[in-house]
Amino acid sequence: MIYETSIIKGIFRPQVSLYQLQKAETAGGIGWRIFLLYLFSLLIFATGVYFGIGTETYSGAITDFSREEFEVGKVFILLGKLVSSLLYTTLLLWFPAFVYWIVLDVSYKKALIVQLFAFSIHLVEKAITYPVLLFYDLSRASNPFSLGVIAQQLIDHEYWVHFFGSITLFQIFAISVLYFYLSRLTEKHNLLTLCMIVLFYILSWLLHAFMAYLEVPVLVRMWFG
């Protein structure tokens, strides 16, 4: 049986998709869907840079730089975001599938298909969140779909505010989708499956918070000495 990859069916009709995936000997339609996800990720990241999403710290420091320094900083941000979109897509598609294949003994192709579902949820999150942040003039740490709003009331440290701002309703939904599929595709204990998924997301939240915590103005000063 050939499983024809369908992201929409995988997310909104998981029972049907899981049954077909369990019975499938091979799968088709993966390559061009991965290409589209890379393309959508690039467009979403570029749109975010164009509207200044995620660059609030740098934009607020405009009076600290000469015009030349400020323009160089904008180039840094653009190049960084474009590279980030490629790394973001690669790390959230290929690496988790590799880990699930090794640790949970799930077919790599099936693990990759499941990861396509989760990553698509991440892209939908960005497509929905960016207009909200732009319309209400909010920083990413103030994302209304995240724990960042609560964290700002309880924590003074900027790093941890960014960390909790990375934990969103969409990502919790993505975790539940991953667990639904992987726990039924593997013979390993369900607790191990859940721990692997959650551990990966915790590491991604820590990394995201670290990247958000770094300030572009520091790089600009280093460039100009």
Short mmCIF file of C-alpha atoms in Angstrom, two decimals:
data_model
loop_
_atom_site.label_atom_id
_atom_site.label_comp_id
_atom_site.label_asym_id
_atom_site.label_seq_id
_atom_site.Cartn_x
_atom_site.Cartn_y
_atom_site.Cartn_z
CA MET A 1 0.00 0.00 0.00
CA ILE A 2 1.28 3.47 -0.93
CA TYR A 3 0.55 6.29 1.50
CA GLU A 4 -0.11 9.55 -0.33
CA THR A 5 1.11 12.30 1.98
CA SER A 6 -1.59 14.82 2.86
CA ILE A 7 -0.79 17.43 5.48
CA ILE A 8 -4.38 18.61 5.86
CA LYS A 9 -5.67 15.08 6.33
CA GLY A 10 -2.79 14.31 8.67
CA ILE A 11 -3.75 17.19 10.97
CA PHE A 12 -7.55 17.20 10.76
CA ARG A 13 -8.26 13.50 10.12
CA PRO A 14 -5.55 11.83 12.20
CA GLN A 15 -7.37 8.53 12.74
CA VAL A 16 -7.73 7.92 9.00
CA SER A 17 -4.21 9.13 8.26
CA LEU A 18 -2.72 6.98 11.01
CA TYR A 19 -4.48 3.84 9.79
CA GLN A 20 -3.19 4.39 6.24
CA LEU A 21 0.29 5.21 7.50
CA GLN A 22 0.43 2.05 9.61
CA LYS A 23 -0.58 -0.11 6.64
CA ALA A 24 1.64 1.66 4.09
CA GLU A 25 4.76 -0.02 2.71
CA THR A 26 5.96 3.20 1.08
CA ALA A 27 4.88 6.84 0.78
CA GLY A 28 4.65 9.37 -2.03
CA GLY A 29 4.35 13.13 -2.37
CA ILE A 30 6.91 13.94 0.30
CA GLY A 31 9.56 15.76 -1.75
CA TRP A 32 7.50 18.58 -3.24
CA ARG A 33 5.69 19.15 0.04
CA ILE A 34 9.02 19.59 1.81
CA PHE A 35 10.05 22.07 -0.90
CA LEU A 36 6.84 24.05 -0.38
CA LEU A 37 7.39 24.15 3.38
CA TYR A 38 10.91 25.52 2.85
CA LEU A 39 9.47 28.14 0.49
CA PHE A 40 6.64 29.14 2.85
CA SER A 41 9.07 29.34 5.75
CA LEU A 42 11.35 31.65 3.76
CA LEU A 43 8.44 33.90 2.78
CA ILE A 44 7.09 34.09 6.34
CA PHE A 45 10.50 34.95 7.81
CA ALA A 46 11.14 37.57 5.11
CA THR A 47 7.70 39.11 5.73
CA GLY A 48 8.44 39.26 9.43
CA VAL A 49 11.68 41.16 8.78
CA TYR A 50 9.94 43.55 6.38
CA PHE A 51 7.40 44.53 9.02
CA GLY A 52 10.00 44.64 11.80
CA ILE A 53 8.68 41.65 13.77
CA GLY A 54 11.36 40.36 16.09
CA THR A 55 13.56 43.44 15.59
CA GLU A 56 11.96 45.64 18.22
CA THR A 57 15.13 45.89 20.31
CA TYR A 58 17.19 47.04 17.36
CA SER A 59 14.61 49.48 16.00
CA GLY A 60 14.29 51.03 19.45
CA ALA A 61 18.02 51.75 19.43
CA ILE A 62 17.98 53.77 16.19
CA THR A 63 19.18 56.92 17.93
CA ASP A 64 22.30 55.09 19.16
CA PHE A 65 23.69 54.61 15.64
CA SER A 66 24.73 56.61 12.65
CA ARG A 67 22.70 56.07 9.48
CA GLU A 68 25.43 53.84 8.06
CA GLU A 69 25.56 51.69 11.18
CA PHE A 70 21.78 51.36 11.27
CA GLU A 71 21.59 50.26 7.62
CA VAL A 72 24.36 47.69 8.18
CA GLY A 73 22.37 46.38 11.13
CA LYS A 74 19.29 45.97 8.94
CA VAL A 75 21.33 43.92 6.48
CA PHE A 76 22.56 41.74 9.34
CA ILE A 77 18.98 41.16 10.43
CA LEU A 78 17.77 40.28 6.92
CA LEU A 79 20.62 37.85 6.24
CA GLY A 80 20.27 36.36 9.69
CA LYS A 81 16.54 35.79 9.27
CA LEU A 82 16.95 34.19 5.84
CA VAL A 83 19.59 31.82 7.21
CA SER A 84 17.38 31.22 10.23
CA SER A 85 14.46 30.20 8.01
CA LEU A 86 16.60 27.51 6.36
CA LEU A 87 18.00 26.29 9.68
CA TYR A 88 14.58 26.46 11.29
CA THR A 89 13.00 24.30 8.60
CA THR A 90 15.90 21.85 8.48
CA LEU A 91 16.15 21.40 12.23
CA LEU A 92 12.41 21.01 12.75
CA LEU A 93 11.97 18.57 9.87
CA TRP A 94 14.99 16.32 9.45
CA PHE A 95 16.62 16.24 12.87
CA PRO A 96 13.57 15.24 14.98
CA ALA A 97 12.65 12.54 12.45
CA PHE A 98 16.20 11.18 12.71
CA VAL A 99 15.99 11.09 16.52
CA TYR A 100 12.59 9.38 16.48
CA TRP A 101 13.92 6.83 14.00
CA ILE A 102 16.91 6.02 16.22
CA VAL A 103 15.29 6.13 19.66
CA LEU A 104 11.71 5.04 18.97
CA ASP A 105 12.53 2.61 16.16
CA VAL A 106 10.00 4.21 13.82
CA SER A 107 10.48 4.12 10.05
CA TYR A 108 12.43 7.26 9.12
CA LYS A 109 10.09 8.09 6.24
CA LYS A 110 7.04 7.74 8.48
CA ALA A 111 8.68 9.83 11.21
CA LEU A 112 9.43 12.50 8.59
CA ILE A 113 5.81 12.50 7.42
CA VAL A 114 4.60 12.98 11.00
CA GLN A 115 7.11 15.79 11.43
CA LEU A 116 5.67 17.43 8.29
CA PHE A 117 2.34 17.66 10.11
CA ALA A 118 3.91 19.25 13.19
CA PHE A 119 6.03 21.70 11.20
CA SER A 120 3.02 22.81 9.16
CA ILE A 121 1.33 23.75 12.44
CA HIS A 122 4.39 25.89 13.28
CA LEU A 123 4.11 27.73 9.96
CA VAL A 124 0.38 28.30 10.41
CA GLU A 125 1.19 29.68 13.84
CA LYS A 126 3.60 32.23 12.38
CA ALA A 127 1.16 33.16 9.59
CA ILE A 128 -1.54 33.87 12.19
CA THR A 129 0.65 35.38 14.90
CA TYR A 130 2.58 37.88 12.76
CA PRO A 131 -0.50 39.92 11.71
CA VAL A 132 -1.71 39.94 15.34
CA LEU A 133 1.65 41.21 16.60
CA LEU A 134 1.75 43.81 13.84
CA PHE A 135 -1.83 45.01 14.28
CA TYR A 136 -1.56 45.40 18.06
CA ASP A 137 2.09 46.53 17.99
CA LEU A 138 3.28 43.70 20.24
CA SER A 139 6.68 42.08 20.66
CA ARG A 140 7.03 38.32 20.25
CA ALA A 141 7.39 37.97 24.01
CA SER A 142 3.89 39.48 24.28
CA ASN A 143 2.37 36.96 21.87
CA PRO A 144 -1.23 36.49 23.14
CA PHE A 145 -1.08 32.81 22.16
CA SER A 146 1.92 32.18 24.42
CA LEU A 147 2.87 32.09 28.09
CA GLY A 148 4.98 35.19 27.58
CA VAL A 149 2.19 37.51 28.68
CA ILE A 150 1.92 35.75 32.05
CA ALA A 151 5.70 35.46 32.39
CA GLN A 152 6.12 39.23 32.03
CA GLN A 153 3.95 39.70 35.12
CA LEU A 154 5.88 37.16 37.21
CA ILE A 155 9.50 37.23 35.97
CA ASP A 156 11.93 40.12 35.57
CA HIS A 157 14.63 38.25 33.64
CA GLU A 158 14.33 38.91 29.91
CA TYR A 159 15.72 35.52 28.88
CA TRP A 160 13.02 33.58 30.72
CA VAL A 161 10.34 35.91 29.42
CA HIS A 162 11.46 34.97 25.90
CA PHE A 163 11.55 31.30 26.92
CA PHE A 164 7.95 31.27 28.11
CA GLY A 165 7.01 33.45 25.16
CA SER A 166 8.14 30.55 22.95
CA ILE A 167 5.60 28.18 24.52
CA THR A 168 2.40 28.66 22.56
CA LEU A 169 -0.97 26.97 22.13
CA PHE A 170 0.03 26.01 18.59
CA GLN A 171 3.16 24.24 19.79
CA ILE A 172 1.23 22.35 22.44
CA PHE A 173 -1.13 21.24 19.66
CA ALA A 174 1.88 20.17 17.58
CA ILE A 175 3.17 18.13 20.53
CA SER A 176 -0.19 16.40 20.84
CA VAL A 177 -0.20 15.57 17.12
CA LEU A 178 3.31 14.13 17.34
CA TYR A 179 2.42 12.06 20.38
CA PHE A 180 -0.76 10.74 18.77
CA TYR A 181 1.14 9.39 15.77
CA LEU A 182 4.46 8.34 17.27
CA SER A 183 2.99 6.55 20.28
CA ARG A 184 1.03 4.36 17.85
CA LEU A 185 3.82 3.85 15.32
CA THR A 186 6.38 2.68 17.86
CA GLU A 187 6.45 -0.29 20.21
CA LYS A 188 8.38 1.70 22.81
CA HIS A 189 6.74 2.82 26.03
CA ASN A 190 4.41 5.80 25.68
CA LEU A 191 6.25 7.66 28.44
CA LEU A 192 9.52 7.44 26.49
CA THR A 193 7.76 8.77 23.40
CA LEU A 194 6.28 11.70 25.30
CA CYS A 195 9.61 12.49 26.99
CA MET A 196 11.45 12.50 23.65
CA ILE A 197 8.96 14.91 22.11
CA VAL A 198 8.80 17.25 25.10
CA LEU A 199 12.59 17.23 25.53
CA PHE A 200 13.07 18.29 21.94
CA TYR A 201 10.62 21.16 22.34
CA ILE A 202 12.22 22.31 25.59
CA LEU A 203 15.58 22.46 23.84
CA SER A 204 14.03 24.40 20.95
CA TRP A 205 12.43 26.87 23.39
CA LEU A 206 15.75 27.38 25.17
CA LEU A 207 17.51 28.00 21.84
CA HIS A 208 14.77 30.35 20.64
CA ALA A 209 14.97 32.34 23.87
CA PHE A 210 18.75 32.59 23.54
CA MET A 211 18.52 33.86 19.97
CA ALA A 212 15.84 36.39 20.94
CA TYR A 213 17.91 37.50 23.92
CA LEU A 214 20.93 38.36 21.76
CA GLU A 215 20.90 41.97 20.67
CA VAL A 216 21.80 42.98 17.12
CA PRO A 217 23.27 46.30 18.32
CA VAL A 218 26.12 44.34 19.92
CA LEU A 219 26.98 42.79 16.54
CA VAL A 220 26.89 46.18 14.85
CA ARG A 221 29.29 47.67 17.40
CA MET A 222 31.62 44.72 16.92
CA TRP A 223 31.52 45.25 13.12
CA PHE A 224 32.48 48.91 13.39
CA GLY A 225 34.95 48.35 16.24
#
